[in-house]
Coordinates of N, CA and C in Angstrom, one line a residue:
X160 N 8.0 3.5 7.8 CA 7.9 2.7 6.2 C 8.5 3.8 5.7
X161 N 9.2 3.3 4.4 CA 9.8 4.4 3.8 C 8.5 4.4 2.4
X162 N 7.6 5.4 2.1 CA 6.5 5.6 1.1 C 7.5 6.1 -0.3
X163 N 7.1 5.2 -0.8 CA 7.8 5.1 -2.5 C 7.3 5.7 -3.4
X164 N 7.8 6.8 -3.8 CA 6.9 7.1 -5.6 C 7.5 6.9 -6.0
X165 N 6.2 7.2 -7.9 CA 7.7 6.7 -8.9 C 8.2 7.9 -9.6
X166 N 9.2 7.2 -9.8 CA 9.0 5.4 -10.8 C 9.8 4.7 -10.0
X167 N 10.7 5.1 -8.6 CA 11.1 3.7 -7.9 C 10.2 2.4 -7.9
X168 N 8.7 2.8 -7.4 CA 8.3 0.9 -7.2 C 8.1 0.3 -8.5
X169 N 8.3 1.1 -9.8 CA 7.8 0.2 -11.0 C 9.6 -0.4 -11.5
X170 N 10.3 0.1 -10.8 CA 12.0 -0.6 -10.8 C 12.0 -1.5 -10.4
X171 N 11.0 -1.9 -8.6 CA 11.4 -2.7 -8.7 C 10.2 -4.3 -9.3
X172 N 9.5 -3.9 -9.4 CA 8.2 -4.5 -9.8 C 8.5 -4.8 -11.8
X173 N 9.1 -4.3 -12.3 CA 8.8 -4.1 -14.1 C 7.7 -3.9 -14.7
X174 N 7.1 -3.4 -14.3 CA 5.5 -2.6 -14.7 C 4.9 -1.2 -13.8
X175 N 4.7 -0.5 -14.4 CA 4.2 0.3 -14.1 C 2.9 0.0 -12.7
X176 N 3.0 1.2 -11.5 CA 2.3 0.7 -10.4 C 1.3 1.6 -10.8
X177 N -0.2 1.4 -11.2 CA -1.3 2.1 -11.0 C -1.8 3.4 -10.3
X178 N -2.2 4.2 -10.5 CA -2.4 4.9 -9.7 C -3.1 5.3 -8.0
X179 N -3.5 3.8 -8.3 CA -5.0 3.1 -7.4 C -3.9 2.4 -6.0
X180 N -3.0 2.6 -6.4 CA -1.4 1.7 -5.7 C -0.7 2.4 -5.6
X181 N -0.3 2.2 -3.9 CA 0.9 2.8 -3.7 C 1.4 2.1 -2.9
X182 N 3.2 2.3 -3.1 CA 4.6 1.6 -2.4 C 5.0 2.4 -1.0
X183 N 5.0 0.7 -0.3 CA 5.4 1.7 1.1 C 6.6 0.1 1.0
X184 N 7.6 0.3 2.0 CA 8.9 -0.5 2.5 C 10.4 -0.7 1.6
X185 N 10.7 -1.7 1.5 CA 12.1 -1.8 1.5 C 13.1 -1.9 1.6
X186 N 13.6 -0.8 3.7 CA 13.9 -0.5 3.5 C 14.6 -1.7 5.6
X187 N 14.0 -2.7 5.2 CA 14.2 -3.7 6.4 C 12.8 -3.5 6.8
X188 N 11.4 -2.8 6.4 CA 10.6 -2.8 6.5 C 9.1 -3.4 5.5
X189 N 8.3 -4.0 5.2 CA 7.3 -4.1 4.6 C 6.1 -5.4 4.6
X190 N 5.0 -5.8 3.6 CA 3.9 -6.2 3.6 C 4.9 -8.1 3.6
X191 N 4.2 -8.8 3.8 CA 3.9 -10.2 4.2 C 3.4 -11.3 3.9
X192 N 3.2 -12.4 3.4 CA 2.0 -13.0 3.5 C 1.3 -12.9 4.7
X193 N 0.0 -13.2 4.4 CA -0.9 -13.1 5.4 C -1.3 -11.8 6.2
X194 N -0.4 -10.7 5.7 CA -0.9 -9.3 5.5 C -1.8 -8.8 4.8
X195 N -2.5 -9.2 3.7 CA -3.3 -8.8 3.3 C -4.4 -8.9 3.5
X196 N -5.0 -7.1 3.2 CA -6.5 -6.8 3.6 C -5.9 -6.1 5.5
X197 N -4.5 -5.3 5.3 CA -4.5 -4.8 6.7 C -3.7 -4.0 6.4
X198 N -3.8 -2.3 7.6 CA -4.1 -1.5 7.1 C -2.2 -0.4 6.3
X199 N -2.1 0.5 6.1 CA -0.8 0.7 6.1 C -1.1 2.1 6.9
X200 N -1.0 2.6 7.6 CA -0.6 3.8 8.3 C -0.3 5.0 8.4
X201 N -0.4 6.2 8.5 CA 0.9 7.4 8.6 C 0.1 8.9 9.6
X202 N 0.9 8.8 10.6 CA 0.7 9.9 11.4 C 0.1 11.1 11.4
X203 N -0.3 12.1 11.8 CA -0.5 13.8 10.6 C -1.5 13.9 12.2
X204 N -0.3 15.2 12.4 CA -1.2 16.2 13.5 C -1.6 15.3 14.9
X205 N -1.0 14.4 15.3 CA -1.4 13.4 16.0 C -2.6 12.5 15.7
X206 N -2.8 12.6 14.6 CA -3.8 11.3 13.8 C -3.5 10.3 13.4
X207 N -4.2 9.1 13.3 CA -3.8 7.9 12.5 C -4.3 8.2 11.4
X208 N -4.1 7.9 10.2 CA -5.2 7.3 9.3 C -4.4 7.0 8.0
X209 N -5.2 6.1 7.7 CA -5.7 5.3 6.7 C -5.1 5.5 5.4
X210 N -3.9 5.0 5.0 CA -3.7 5.3 3.8 C -4.0 4.2 2.4
X211 N -3.9 3.2 3.0 CA -3.4 1.9 2.2 C -4.1 1.1 2.6
X212 N -4.0 0.0 1.2 CA -5.0 -1.4 2.8 C -3.7 -2.9 1.6
X213 N -3.4 -3.3 2.3 CA -2.3 -3.9 2.0 C -2.5 -5.2 0.6
X214 N -2.5 -5.1 -0.5 CA -2.6 -6.0 -1.6 C -1.7 -6.6 -2.0
X215 N -0.9 -7.0 -2.6 CA 0.6 -7.5 -2.6 C 1.9 -7.1 -2.3
X216 N 2.5 -8.4 -3.0 CA 4.1 -7.5 -2.8 C 5.0 -8.6 -3.4
X217 N 6.2 -8.4 -2.7 CA 7.2 -10.5 -2.7 C 6.9 -11.8 -2.2
X218 N 6.9 -12.7 -2.8 CA 6.8 -14.0 -2.0 C 7.3 -14.6 -0.9
X219 N 8.6 -14.4 -1.2 CA 9.8 -14.4 0.0 C 9.2 -13.3 1.0
X220 N 8.9 -12.7 1.0 CA 8.8 -11.3 2.3 C 10.0 -10.6 2.2
X221 N 10.6 -10.0 1.1 CA 11.9 -9.6 1.2 C 11.7 -8.1 1.7
X222 N 12.4 -8.2 2.3 CA 12.3 -6.2 3.4 C 13.1 -5.0 1.8
X223 N 13.6 -5.6 0.9 CA 14.6 -4.8 0.2 C 13.2 -4.4 -1.1
X224 N 12.4 -5.1 -1.1 CA 11.3 -5.1 -2.3 C 10.0 -4.8 -1.2
X225 N 9.6 -3.6 -2.2 CA 8.5 -2.7 -1.4 C 7.2 -3.3 -1.6
X226 N 6.1 -3.2 -0.4 CA 4.6 -4.0 -0.7 C 4.0 -2.9 -1.4
X227 N 2.4 -3.7 -1.7 CA 1.6 -2.9 -2.9 C 0.8 -2.7 -1.6
X228 N 0.5 -1.7 -2.6 CA -0.6 -1.3 -1.0 C -2.4 -0.7 -1.8
X229 N -3.7 -0.9 -1.9 CA -4.3 0.0 -2.5 C -4.3 1.4 -1.5
X230 N -4.0 2.2 -3.0 CA -4.5 3.8 -2.1 C -5.5 4.1 -1.8
X231 N -5.8 4.3 -0.4 CA -7.8 5.0 0.4 C -8.1 6.0 -0.5
X232 N -7.0 6.8 -0.3 CA -7.8 8.4 -1.4 C -8.6 8.2 -2.5
X233 N -7.9 7.5 -3.5 CA -8.3 6.7 -4.9 C -9.5 6.5 -4.8
X234 N -9.4 5.4 -4.1 CA -10.3 4.9 -4.1 C -12.0 4.4 -2.9
X235 N -11.5 5.6 -2.5 CA -12.4 6.0 -0.8 C -14.0 6.0 -1.6
X236 N -14.0 6.9 -2.0 CA -16.0 6.7 -3.4 C -16.5 5.3 -2.9
X237 N -16.3 4.2 -3.6 CA -16.3 2.6 -4.1 C -16.1 1.9 -3.0
X238 N -15.3 2.3 -1.6 CA -15.4 1.3 -0.4 C -16.5 2.3 0.0
X239 N -16.7 3.7 -0.2 CA -17.9 3.8 1.0 C -19.7 3.7 0.1
X240 N -19.8 3.0 -1.6 CA -21.3 2.9 -2.0 C -20.6 1.4 -2.0
X241 N -20.2 0.3 -1.4 CA -19.2 -0.7 -1.0 C -20.2 -0.9 0.7
X242 N -19.7 -0.3 1.5 CA -20.4 -0.2 2.7 C -21.6 -0.1 2.5
X243 N -22.1 1.1 2.1 CA -23.7 1.8 1.8 C -25.0 0.5 1.4
X244 N -24.1 0.3 0.4 CA -24.7 -1.1 -0.2 C -25.5 -2.5 0.9
X245 N -23.8 -2.5 1.9 CA -23.8 -3.6 2.8 C -24.1 -3.3 3.8

């Protein structure tokens, strides 16, 4: 699944995608309704890494429109604090 960098996501959605978000898809694959909370992973040096968590996207599951994911690297400290508290 393609990884999109600014300014491309904003061109699809009409507003700025914040730095805690990442966009992927729009090349025949994307997230869809019911995928929220699911993983966006990539493989590096033989290991799979969680890079995003499905947040939102096209209401019609259009594979020409990128899905928007929570960027795990930007939210890791917050995620860890929630896990520790619970």
